[in-house]
Each structure stands twice: as structure tokens, then as C-alpha cells.
mmCIF file of C-alpha atoms and ligand atoms in Angstrom:
data_model
loop_
_atom_site.group_PDB
_atom_site.id
_atom_site.type_symbol
_atom_site.label_atom_id
_atom_site.label_comp_id
_atom_site.label_asym_id
_atom_site.label_seq_id
_atom_site.Cartn_x
_atom_site.Cartn_y
_atom_site.Cartn_z
ATOM 1 C CA UNK A 230 -0.013 15.185 48.910
ATOM 2 C CA UNK A 231 -2.971 15.225 46.645
ATOM 3 C CA UNK A 232 -2.741 14.118 43.085
ATOM 4 C CA UNK A 233 -5.308 16.143 40.989
ATOM 5 C CA UNK A 234 -6.498 15.603 37.395
ATOM 6 C CA UNK A 235 -8.182 17.951 34.974
ATOM 7 C CA UNK A 236 -9.718 17.047 31.557
ATOM 8 C CA UNK A 237 -12.961 18.864 31.385
ATOM 9 C CA UNK A 238 -12.359 20.364 28.002
ATOM 10 C CA UNK A 239 -9.080 20.600 25.817
ATOM 11 C CA UNK A 240 -6.321 20.566 28.454
ATOM 12 C CA UNK A 241 -4.856 17.452 30.048
ATOM 13 C CA UNK A 242 -3.277 18.235 33.348
ATOM 14 C CA UNK A 243 -2.076 16.627 36.484
ATOM 15 C CA UNK A 244 -0.754 18.222 39.613
ATOM 16 C CA UNK A 245 0.722 17.133 42.920
ATOM 17 C CA UNK A 246 0.029 19.512 45.815
ATOM 18 C CA UNK A 247 1.173 19.420 49.500
ATOM 19 C CA UNK A 248 -1.944 19.201 51.764
ATOM 20 C CA UNK A 249 -0.396 20.956 54.725
ATOM 21 C CA UNK A 250 1.679 23.748 52.985
ATOM 22 C CA UNK A 251 -0.196 24.092 49.613
ATOM 23 C CA UNK A 252 3.098 23.587 47.814
ATOM 24 C CA UNK A 253 2.928 22.638 44.138
ATOM 25 C CA UNK A 254 5.389 19.876 43.731
ATOM 26 C CA UNK A 255 4.475 18.964 40.237
ATOM 27 C CA UNK A 256 2.342 20.453 37.627
ATOM 28 C CA UNK A 257 2.039 19.709 33.949
ATOM 29 C CA UNK A 258 -0.580 20.469 31.213
ATOM 30 C CA UNK A 259 -0.711 19.381 27.606
ATOM 31 C CA UNK A 260 -2.998 21.799 25.680
ATOM 32 C CA UNK A 261 -4.878 20.573 22.480
ATOM 33 C CA UNK A 262 -5.470 23.973 21.153
ATOM 34 C CA UNK A 263 -3.372 23.374 17.974
ATOM 35 C CA UNK A 264 -5.303 20.185 17.292
ATOM 36 C CA UNK A 265 -8.736 21.879 17.562
ATOM 37 C CA UNK A 266 -7.770 25.127 15.990
ATOM 38 C CA UNK A 267 -8.519 24.100 12.469
ATOM 39 C CA UNK A 268 -12.024 23.136 13.365
ATOM 40 C CA UNK A 269 -12.695 26.548 15.007
ATOM 41 C CA UNK A 270 -13.693 25.010 18.285
ATOM 42 C CA UNK A 271 -13.192 21.892 20.493
ATOM 43 C CA UNK A 272 -14.190 18.506 18.837
ATOM 44 C CA UNK A 273 -15.220 16.394 21.905
ATOM 45 C CA UNK A 274 -14.180 12.883 20.406
ATOM 46 C CA UNK A 275 -10.940 14.211 19.324
ATOM 47 C CA UNK A 276 -10.382 15.877 22.721
ATOM 48 C CA UNK A 277 -11.265 12.626 24.444
ATOM 49 C CA UNK A 278 -8.788 10.539 22.363
ATOM 50 C CA UNK A 279 -5.957 13.128 23.033
ATOM 51 C CA UNK A 280 -6.604 13.065 26.804
ATOM 52 C CA UNK A 281 -6.332 9.230 26.640
ATOM 53 C CA UNK A 282 -2.834 9.603 25.145
ATOM 54 C CA UNK A 283 -1.689 12.631 27.264
ATOM 55 C CA UNK A 284 -2.835 11.765 30.802
ATOM 56 C CA UNK A 285 -0.817 8.483 31.173
ATOM 57 C CA UNK A 286 2.229 10.184 29.753
ATOM 58 C CA UNK A 287 1.978 13.015 32.426
ATOM 59 C CA UNK A 288 1.317 10.519 35.106
ATOM 60 C CA UNK A 289 4.435 8.653 34.214
ATOM 61 C CA UNK A 290 6.404 11.910 34.914
ATOM 62 C CA UNK A 291 4.796 12.198 38.290
ATOM 63 C CA UNK A 292 5.432 8.586 39.166
ATOM 64 C CA UNK A 293 8.082 9.445 42.033
ATOM 65 C CA UNK A 294 5.191 11.223 43.994
ATOM 66 C CA UNK A 295 2.875 8.206 44.021
ATOM 67 C CA UNK A 296 4.101 6.720 47.423
ATOM 68 C CA UNK A 297 3.222 10.122 49.026
ATOM 69 C CA UNK A 298 -0.284 10.512 47.718
ATOM 70 C CA UNK A 299 -3.045 10.653 50.439
ATOM 71 C CA UNK A 300 -5.921 11.446 48.118
ATOM 72 C CA UNK A 301 -6.872 11.668 44.435
ATOM 73 C CA UNK A 302 -8.962 14.562 43.145
ATOM 74 C CA UNK A 303 -10.630 14.997 39.698
ATOM 75 C CA UNK A 304 -12.816 17.433 37.914
ATOM 76 C CA UNK A 305 -16.048 15.563 37.491
ATOM 77 C CA UNK A 306 -18.374 18.495 36.623
ATOM 78 C CA UNK A 307 -19.074 20.611 34.529
ATOM 79 C CA UNK A 308 -17.558 20.018 31.054
ATOM 80 C CA UNK A 309 -17.658 17.709 28.149
ATOM 81 C CA UNK A 310 -18.889 14.294 29.223
ATOM 82 C CA UNK A 311 -16.484 12.343 27.050
ATOM 83 C CA UNK A 312 -13.470 14.322 28.173
ATOM 84 C CA UNK A 313 -14.544 14.479 31.888
ATOM 85 C CA UNK A 314 -14.728 10.704 31.674
ATOM 86 C CA UNK A 315 -11.106 10.267 30.719
ATOM 87 C CA UNK A 316 -9.910 12.010 33.920
ATOM 88 C CA UNK A 317 -12.567 10.357 36.145
ATOM 89 C CA UNK A 318 -11.648 6.848 34.908
ATOM 90 C CA UNK A 319 -7.974 7.541 35.599
ATOM 91 C CA UNK A 320 -8.789 9.014 39.103
ATOM 92 C CA UNK A 321 -10.969 6.013 40.082
ATOM 93 C CA UNK A 322 -8.263 3.523 39.031
ATOM 94 C CA UNK A 323 -5.638 5.516 40.954
ATOM 95 C CA UNK A 324 -7.686 5.920 44.075
ATOM 96 C CA UNK A 325 -8.382 2.146 44.116
ATOM 97 C CA UNK A 326 -4.928 1.198 43.172
ATOM 98 C CA UNK A 327 -3.194 3.371 45.851
ATOM 99 C CA UNK A 328 -5.954 2.632 48.423
ATOM 100 C CA UNK A 329 -6.614 6.365 49.032
ATOM 101 C CA UNK A 330 -9.741 8.461 49.114
ATOM 102 C CA UNK A 331 -11.296 10.006 45.933
ATOM 103 C CA UNK A 332 -12.540 13.721 45.675
ATOM 104 C CA UNK A 333 -14.773 14.967 42.988
ATOM 105 C CA UNK A 334 -14.106 18.768 42.211
ATOM 106 C CA UNK A 335 -16.415 21.147 40.550
ATOM 107 C CA UNK A 336 -14.417 22.881 37.749
ATOM 108 C CA UNK A 337 -15.780 26.315 38.614
ATOM 109 C CA UNK A 338 -14.808 25.941 42.278
ATOM 110 C CA UNK A 339 -11.419 24.900 40.854
ATOM 111 C CA UNK A 340 -11.191 28.239 38.940
ATOM 112 C CA UNK A 341 -12.108 30.207 42.138
ATOM 113 C CA UNK A 342 -9.298 28.375 44.023
ATOM 114 C CA UNK A 343 -6.871 29.215 41.253
ATOM 115 C CA UNK A 344 -6.540 32.571 43.340
ATOM 116 C CA UNK A 345 -5.032 30.501 46.274
ATOM 117 C CA UNK A 346 -2.565 28.146 44.553
ATOM 118 C CA UNK A 347 0.290 27.854 46.982
ATOM 119 C CA UNK A 348 -1.423 30.165 49.306
ATOM 120 C CA UNK A 349 -4.018 30.192 52.129
ATOM 121 C CA UNK A 350 -7.570 30.944 51.120
ATOM 122 C CA UNK A 351 -8.582 34.524 51.592
ATOM 123 C CA UNK A 352 -12.424 34.782 51.755
ATOM 124 C CA UNK A 353 -15.050 36.223 51.508
ATOM 125 C CA UNK A 354 -14.859 37.754 48.113
ATOM 126 C CA UNK A 355 -17.003 38.531 45.049
ATOM 127 C CA UNK A 356 -15.664 36.544 42.226
ATOM 128 C CA UNK A 357 -16.274 37.186 38.457
ATOM 129 C CA UNK A 358 -15.580 33.976 36.538
ATOM 130 C CA UNK A 359 -14.979 34.463 32.784
ATOM 131 C CA UNK A 360 -14.299 31.329 30.873
ATOM 132 C CA UNK A 361 -15.216 29.541 27.736
ATOM 133 C CA UNK A 362 -18.303 27.872 29.325
ATOM 134 C CA UNK A 363 -19.368 30.366 32.003
ATOM 135 C CA UNK A 364 -19.725 34.023 32.890
ATOM 136 C CA UNK A 365 -20.918 34.588 36.384
ATOM 137 C CA UNK A 366 -20.405 36.661 39.477
ATOM 138 C CA UNK A 367 -20.384 34.700 42.709
ATOM 139 C CA UNK A 368 -20.407 35.569 46.316
ATOM 140 C CA UNK A 369 -17.774 33.229 47.739
ATOM 141 C CA UNK A 370 -17.679 32.721 51.580
ATOM 142 C CA UNK A 371 -16.094 29.147 51.481
ATOM 143 C CA UNK A 372 -15.463 25.931 49.597
ATOM 144 C CA UNK A 373 -19.058 24.826 49.979
ATOM 145 C CA UNK A 374 -20.527 28.236 50.631
ATOM 146 C CA UNK A 375 -20.999 30.216 47.416
ATOM 147 C CA UNK A 376 -23.933 31.779 45.725
ATOM 148 C CA UNK A 377 -24.319 32.769 42.080
ATOM 149 C CA UNK A 378 -25.354 36.501 41.901
ATOM 150 C CA UNK A 379 -25.491 36.819 38.093
ATOM 151 C CA UNK A 380 -24.964 34.514 35.254
ATOM 152 C CA UNK A 381 -25.236 34.482 31.517
ATOM 153 C CA UNK A 382 -28.550 34.107 29.585
ATOM 154 C CA UNK A 383 -26.823 32.669 26.494
ATOM 155 C CA UNK A 384 -23.177 32.597 25.408
ATOM 156 C CA UNK A 385 -20.246 33.104 27.739
ATOM 157 C CA UNK A 386 -17.736 35.937 27.591
ATOM 158 C CA UNK A 387 -14.811 33.685 26.359
ATOM 159 C CA UNK A 388 -17.120 31.883 23.830
ATOM 160 C CA UNK A 389 -18.040 35.135 22.325
ATOM 161 C CA UNK A 390 -14.383 35.869 21.635
ATOM 162 C CA UNK A 391 -14.083 32.316 20.118
ATOM 163 C CA UNK A 392 -17.102 32.924 17.839
ATOM 164 C CA UNK A 393 -15.962 36.404 16.701
ATOM 165 C CA UNK A 394 -12.583 34.945 15.908
ATOM 166 C CA UNK A 395 -14.218 32.122 13.906
ATOM 167 C CA UNK A 396 -16.291 34.604 11.925
ATOM 168 C CA UNK A 397 -13.078 36.274 10.796
ATOM 169 C CA UNK A 398 -11.287 32.866 10.172
ATOM 170 C CA UNK A 399 -8.856 33.404 12.926
ATOM 171 C CA UNK A 400 -8.934 29.860 14.537
ATOM 172 C CA UNK A 401 -9.373 28.723 18.073
ATOM 173 C CA UNK A 402 -9.181 29.870 20.861
ATOM 174 C CA UNK A 403 -10.374 33.381 19.815
ATOM 175 C CA UNK A 404 -9.623 35.139 23.134
ATOM 176 C CA UNK A 405 -5.913 35.764 22.721
ATOM 177 C CA UNK A 406 -6.119 36.441 18.961
ATOM 178 C CA UNK A 407 -8.826 39.020 19.444
ATOM 179 C CA UNK A 408 -7.044 40.690 22.293
ATOM 180 C CA UNK A 409 -3.837 40.892 20.229
ATOM 181 C CA UNK A 410 -5.590 42.256 17.103
ATOM 182 C CA UNK A 411 -7.576 44.639 19.300
ATOM 183 C CA UNK A 412 -4.445 46.392 20.409
ATOM 184 C CA UNK A 413 -3.910 47.737 16.730
ATOM 185 C CA UNK A 414 -7.567 48.560 16.202
ATOM 186 C CA UNK A 415 -9.835 51.613 16.658
ATOM 187 C CA UNK A 416 -12.288 50.633 19.379
ATOM 188 C CA UNK A 417 -14.707 53.411 18.451
ATOM 189 C CA UNK A 418 -15.061 52.608 14.720
ATOM 190 C CA UNK A 419 -17.977 50.217 15.184
ATOM 191 C CA UNK A 420 -20.703 51.151 17.613
ATOM 192 C CA UNK A 421 -21.602 47.670 18.861
ATOM 193 C CA UNK A 422 -24.333 47.477 21.345
ATOM 194 C CA UNK A 423 -23.460 46.932 25.062
ATOM 195 C CA UNK A 424 -25.592 44.083 26.113
ATOM 196 C CA UNK A 425 -28.435 44.733 28.655
ATOM 197 C CA UNK A 426 -27.180 48.261 28.985
ATOM 198 C CA UNK A 427 -30.624 49.656 29.852
ATOM 199 C CA UNK A 428 -31.785 46.640 31.831
ATOM 200 C CA UNK A 429 -31.761 46.439 35.586
ATOM 201 C CA UNK A 430 -31.243 42.613 35.275
ATOM 202 C CA UNK A 431 -28.263 41.275 37.023
ATOM 203 C CA UNK A 432 -27.351 38.984 34.151
ATOM 204 C CA UNK A 433 -24.921 38.672 31.195
ATOM 205 C CA UNK A 434 -25.653 38.154 27.553
ATOM 206 C CA UNK A 435 -23.478 38.014 24.593
ATOM 207 C CA UNK A 436 -25.579 36.651 21.683
ATOM 208 C CA UNK A 437 -26.891 39.965 20.523
ATOM 209 C CA UNK A 438 -23.342 41.514 20.549
ATOM 210 C CA UNK A 439 -22.138 38.505 18.599
ATOM 211 C CA UNK A 440 -24.930 38.937 15.993
ATOM 212 C CA UNK A 441 -24.142 42.770 15.710
ATOM 213 C CA UNK A 442 -20.466 41.676 14.833
ATOM 214 C CA UNK A 443 -21.798 39.179 12.320
ATOM 215 C CA UNK A 444 -23.835 41.829 10.563
ATOM 216 C CA UNK A 445 -20.924 44.261 10.495
ATOM 217 C CA UNK A 446 -18.674 41.583 8.916
ATOM 218 C CA UNK A 447 -21.281 40.737 6.395
ATOM 219 C CA UNK A 448 -21.644 44.456 5.234
ATOM 220 C CA UNK A 449 -17.891 44.802 4.761
ATOM 221 C CA UNK A 450 -17.558 41.604 2.593
ATOM 222 C CA UNK A 451 -13.830 41.644 2.062
ATOM 223 C CA UNK A 452 -12.151 42.186 5.419
ATOM 224 C CA UNK A 453 -8.847 43.988 5.486
ATOM 225 C CA UNK A 454 -6.428 43.567 8.355
ATOM 226 C CA UNK A 455 -7.422 47.138 9.469
ATOM 227 C CA UNK A 456 -11.080 46.104 9.442
ATOM 228 C CA UNK A 457 -10.446 43.060 11.479
ATOM 229 C CA UNK A 458 -8.430 44.965 14.030
ATOM 230 C CA UNK A 459 -11.206 47.638 14.348
ATOM 231 C CA UNK A 460 -13.890 44.890 14.692
ATOM 232 C CA UNK A 461 -11.886 43.137 17.410
ATOM 233 C CA UNK A 462 -11.243 46.291 19.295
ATOM 234 C CA UNK A 463 -14.766 47.569 19.020
ATOM 235 C CA UNK A 464 -16.190 44.090 20.093
ATOM 236 C CA UNK A 465 -13.807 43.766 23.051
ATOM 237 C CA UNK A 466 -14.715 47.223 24.199
ATOM 238 C CA UNK A 467 -18.473 46.353 24.250
ATOM 239 C CA UNK A 468 -18.021 42.898 25.821
ATOM 240 C CA UNK A 469 -15.747 44.327 28.629
ATOM 241 C CA UNK A 470 -17.956 47.364 29.093
ATOM 242 C CA UNK A 471 -20.870 44.849 29.749
ATOM 243 C CA UNK A 472 -18.841 43.005 32.390
ATOM 244 C CA UNK A 473 -17.938 46.341 33.970
ATOM 245 C CA UNK A 474 -21.462 47.718 34.103
ATOM 246 C CA UNK A 475 -23.018 44.447 35.639
ATOM 247 C CA UNK A 476 -20.178 44.017 38.118
ATOM 248 C CA UNK A 477 -20.715 47.739 39.140
ATOM 249 C CA UNK A 478 -24.446 47.057 39.629
ATOM 250 C CA UNK A 479 -23.676 44.102 41.834
ATOM 251 C CA UNK A 480 -21.245 46.118 43.884
ATOM 252 C CA UNK A 481 -23.787 48.939 44.350
ATOM 253 C CA UNK A 482 -26.655 46.714 45.284
ATOM 254 C CA UNK A 483 -24.739 44.659 47.947
ATOM 255 C CA UNK A 484 -22.433 45.647 50.664
ATOM 256 C CA UNK A 485 -18.839 46.321 49.469
ATOM 257 C CA UNK A 486 -16.603 43.278 49.329
ATOM 258 C CA UNK A 487 -13.335 42.707 47.638
ATOM 259 C CA UNK A 488 -13.309 41.595 43.953
ATOM 260 C CA UNK A 489 -11.464 38.803 42.130
ATOM 261 C CA UNK A 490 -11.565 37.767 38.545
ATOM 262 C CA UNK A 491 -10.763 34.191 37.409
ATOM 263 C CA UNK A 492 -11.084 31.811 34.408
ATOM 264 C CA UNK A 493 -9.270 31.537 31.099
ATOM 265 C CA UNK A 494 -10.553 34.941 29.846
ATOM 266 C CA UNK A 495 -9.244 36.787 32.934
ATOM 267 C CA UNK A 496 -5.759 36.657 31.155
ATOM 268 C CA UNK A 497 -7.165 39.543 28.923
ATOM 269 C CA UNK A 498 -4.976 42.628 29.834
ATOM 270 C CA UNK A 499 -7.648 45.168 28.466
ATOM 271 C CA UNK A 500 -10.181 43.597 30.946
ATOM 272 C CA UNK A 501 -7.631 43.620 33.776
ATOM 273 C CA UNK A 502 -6.847 47.347 33.195
ATOM 274 C CA UNK A 503 -10.574 48.373 33.071
ATOM 275 C CA UNK A 504 -11.353 46.356 36.308
ATOM 276 C CA UNK A 505 -8.302 47.876 38.067
ATOM 277 C CA UNK A 506 -9.741 51.376 37.320
ATOM 278 C CA UNK A 507 -13.217 50.388 38.475
ATOM 279 C CA UNK A 508 -12.046 48.907 41.704
ATOM 280 C CA UNK A 509 -9.760 51.681 42.289
ATOM 281 C CA UNK A 510 -12.679 54.207 42.066
ATOM 282 C CA UNK A 511 -14.752 52.056 44.393
ATOM 283 C CA UNK A 512 -11.999 51.557 46.917
ATOM 284 C CA UNK A 513 -12.241 47.740 46.517
ATOM 285 C CA UNK A 514 -9.371 45.177 46.523
ATOM 286 C CA UNK A 515 -8.967 43.378 43.231
ATOM 287 C CA UNK A 516 -7.131 40.074 42.629
ATOM 288 C CA UNK A 517 -6.477 37.912 39.696
ATOM 289 C CA UNK A 518 -5.096 34.417 39.397
ATOM 290 C CA UNK A 519 -1.541 34.287 38.188
ATOM 291 C CA UNK A 520 -1.423 34.319 34.416
ATOM 292 C CA UNK A 521 -0.212 30.679 34.193
ATOM 293 C CA UNK A 522 -3.259 29.466 36.294
ATOM 294 C CA UNK A 523 -6.128 31.453 34.461
ATOM 295 C CA UNK A 524 -6.787 28.714 31.848
ATOM 296 C CA UNK A 525 -7.634 25.208 32.826
ATOM 297 C CA UNK A 526 -5.237 23.410 34.945
ATOM 298 C CA UNK A 527 -4.998 20.683 37.521
ATOM 299 C CA UNK A 528 -3.243 22.856 40.041
ATOM 300 C CA UNK A 529 -6.385 24.777 40.754
ATOM 301 C CA UNK A 530 -8.222 21.411 41.143
ATOM 302 C CA UNK A 531 -5.580 20.249 43.631
ATOM 303 C CA UNK A 532 -5.793 23.441 45.562
ATOM 304 C CA UNK A 533 -9.672 23.280 45.867
ATOM 305 C CA UNK A 534 -9.376 19.556 46.828
ATOM 306 C CA UNK A 535 -7.270 20.416 49.893
ATOM 307 C CA UNK A 536 -10.480 22.205 51.326
ATOM 308 C CA UNK A 537 -12.428 18.948 50.519
ATOM 309 C CA UNK A 538 -9.783 16.836 52.107
ATOM 310 C CA UNK A 539 -9.745 18.871 55.242
ATOM 311 C CA UNK A 540 -13.642 18.538 55.472
ATOM 312 C CA UNK A 541 -13.479 14.716 54.838
ATOM 313 C CA UNK A 542 -15.518 15.259 51.636
ATOM 314 C CA UNK A 543 -14.678 12.002 49.890
ATOM 315 C CA UNK A 544 -16.709 9.954 47.537
ATOM 316 C CA UNK A 545 -16.787 6.190 46.934
ATOM 317 C CA UNK A 546 -15.250 5.484 43.309
ATOM 318 C CA UNK A 547 -18.456 3.613 42.402
ATOM 319 C CA UNK A 548 -20.520 6.602 43.165
ATOM 320 C CA UNK A 549 -18.628 9.330 41.426
ATOM 321 C CA UNK A 550 -20.452 10.478 38.403
ATOM 322 C CA UNK A 551 -19.613 12.735 35.457
ATOM 323 C CA UNK A 552 -21.989 15.740 35.490
ATOM 324 C CA UNK A 553 -21.497 17.611 32.153
ATOM 325 C CA UNK A 554 -24.093 20.365 32.877
ATOM 326 C CA UNK A 555 -23.930 20.889 36.644
ATOM 327 C CA UNK A 556 -23.069 24.320 37.856
ATOM 328 C CA UNK A 557 -22.850 24.240 41.581
ATOM 329 C CA UNK A 558 -23.538 21.663 44.413
HETATM 330 O O1 LIG B 640 -11.083 28.753 31.748
HETATM 331 P P1 LIG B 640 -10.828 28.207 30.318
HETATM 332 O O2 LIG B 640 -9.400 27.775 30.045
HETATM 333 O O3 LIG B 640 -11.716 27.041 29.894
HETATM 334 C C1 LIG B 640 -13.181 26.933 30.268
HETATM 335 O O4 LIG B 640 -13.302 26.524 31.394
HETATM 336 O O5 LIG B 640 -13.941 27.260 29.404
HETATM 337 O O6 LIG B 640 -11.255 29.439 29.295
HETATM 338 C C2 LIG B 640 -11.089 29.248 27.977
HETATM 339 C C3 LIG B 640 -11.743 30.539 27.246
HETATM 340 C C4 LIG B 640 -11.761 30.461 25.788
HETATM 341 O O7 LIG B 640 -13.115 30.811 25.335
HETATM 342 C C5 LIG B 640 -10.854 31.525 25.398
HETATM 343 O O8 LIG B 640 -11.087 32.124 24.026
HETATM 344 C C6 LIG B 640 -10.875 32.500 26.511
HETATM 345 O O9 LIG B 640 -11.064 31.701 27.608
HETATM 346 N N1 LIG B 640 -9.742 33.323 26.619
HETATM 347 C C7 LIG B 640 -9.775 34.650 26.398
HETATM 348 C C8 LIG B 640 -8.344 35.211 26.538
HETATM 349 N N2 LIG B 640 -7.615 34.007 26.736
HETATM 350 C C9 LIG B 640 -8.446 32.928 26.755
HETATM 351 N N3 LIG B 640 -10.730 35.577 26.234
HETATM 352 C C10 LIG B 640 -10.497 36.820 26.052
HETATM 353 N N4 LIG B 640 -9.241 37.368 26.095
HETATM 354 C C11 LIG B 640 -8.186 36.575 26.322
HETATM 355 N N5 LIG B 640 -6.904 37.013 26.382
HETATM 356 ZN ZN1 LIG B 641 -12.157 26.422 32.803
#
């Protein structure tokens, strides 16, 4: 079994995964959303202190599996340096203490492998990754064989939901709140610009849309519940339309390939519905990670680590570094 640890942002999580059969024997996650909510975003030092409390507690619950552990895996890139460090320190100590190899996992690769938790890998695929830190389309052929086809020029998709929620005083994380509000709103009331609509660039951008929302909020001054719902719905429509348009361009430019959507924001049901329609029209298969594995978790890190284990891709504990900004190896 592999013991995996995730602490790249505000979720402390540990999983135990069977190497041969992919079985998830243990999985626990303690989210810090409540603690960060009143600040309207993740406070790195607070997150790091909460990881230092939560990770040993979760490890204690997984104690019975320790004699069966053949490798320890940990997210070491990208993420917040102070929070990544908490998981990495624990992983190094466990690897040395148990005398088993250490595996460093890229968080984004982890999100991609959230598709294959308790399953065999099914590749190649085009994958749209929508999270709080990233928005990209990748051509994924294997664990170490993936190419970024489009990425964001500024904010990420999830981050834009967080910022719009913050502008309306709705707390953090913004994604689920905006999605919920949008269900009651009129998505055609505000004509927010769909980013890069007339550009051939295969890229994403959310800062212009965010500013358009800011201006609309400024003009309204006192926001009613109806105003907030209409803003949420109109913003969500523009943001998702942007993802759809660029994904469509990628599909049209390159040979057809099945599509998958991963990352915390892939839990958005409006997005899921729109992509189901698009892929249906194009005759492409579409997959999502299970709802419980969309946001950050150690099960996806453990699943990705199985591929590294099979390839013998281990790292000396003295060499494993925290890489906050890295994207892909
Ligand atoms: O993947 P994730 O858990 O963490 C990162 O790797 O960033 O994604 C968290 C992000 C946050 O920005 C959150 O607001 C967004 O995903 N998110 C959503 C939804 N649920 C979470 N965005 C839009 N709609 C949602 N339902
Ligand atoms: Zn993530």
C-alpha cells in the first residue's frame, strides 16, 4: 500500500491505497474552509498551523496500515510553500522511519488521476483542469507524458468565483456559494463580456470579467438578494461560456479525443451540464472525477503515486524540495 499526503492549500488529507488493486483502504480529509472563510481567502500561516494539528491526528487514525506501507507519497508542487512544507516534512519522516521509498507528486497530476481512483488509468484524454490555482487544457497520454495546450493569462476559473463572492461579502470558497445563488438568478440580466471571445488565442483569462462584475456591483450600490443572484448567474454564464468556447477551439484544431474535467471547480453542475451538451454534439466521451474527489484530497495523490511506484520514480528524502510555483515536470 501507498500512504499519501496532501497539504498544498487548505485541506489536510491522508490516504492509503492498494498498489496492485488501486483499492482505497483509508481516506480522510480535514478542510479548513470555515477557518479561512472570514478572511475571504486562504491565510497561508493559519493554514500551515492547522495542517500541523490535523495531519498527525489523521495519521493516528491510519496507524493500523503502517506495517503494510511500501512507499510514502506527498504533494510537493505547486501550492503554498508553508503548507506544502507541512506534508513534505511528515512524508520525509515517515519514509525514513518506515524505511520505504519517497515519491513527490505534482498536485495537478494528482487532480488528473482523480479520474482513476480505484480504477485503471484510461488514457489518452484531453483534460480541462479547473481549480483555485489553475485553469488549463492538457493533452494527457501518461503519468509523465502530458502537454499543456492552453492555460490562463491571469486568474483561474475557481479564483474568479472566489473573488466575485468576496466582492459581495459571501465568504470563502466562493464557487459553491455563487453556483447556489446563480440557480435563483437571471443569467441574462447583466451582459458580462465573455473573455477572449474574438481572439484566436488558445488561452484563458478571467481578470476582465472580474472587473466587469466589480463595476456592475459598484453601480448598484446597495445589493438586494435578487441583484446578487442575477450577478452570480450572469457571471457564471460568462465564465463557463469562456471555458466552452476555448475547449471547442482546442477540439476543432486537434484530432478528436475524449474529454475529462477535473479540479475543485469541476463540481459545478452548471458547468457539467454545458460540457455534456458540447461533448454530445461533438460525439466525444466526457468524464468527471467523482464529486467527493473534485476538491483537494490525498486519494488522488495516492492514485497518481501508483504510476510513479511502478516506474520506480522515487526520490531521496534529502533531495525532495517544495516547489510552490512549478506547473509540470
Ligand atoms: O482543486 P481545489 O480544491 O483547490 C485547488 O487546487 O485550487 O479547487 C478549489 C477551487 C476554489 O476556487 C473554489 O471556489 C472552486 O474550486 N470551486 C468551485 C465550485 N466548488 C469549488 N467553483 C465553481 N463552482 C463550484 N461549484
Ligand atoms: Zn487542487
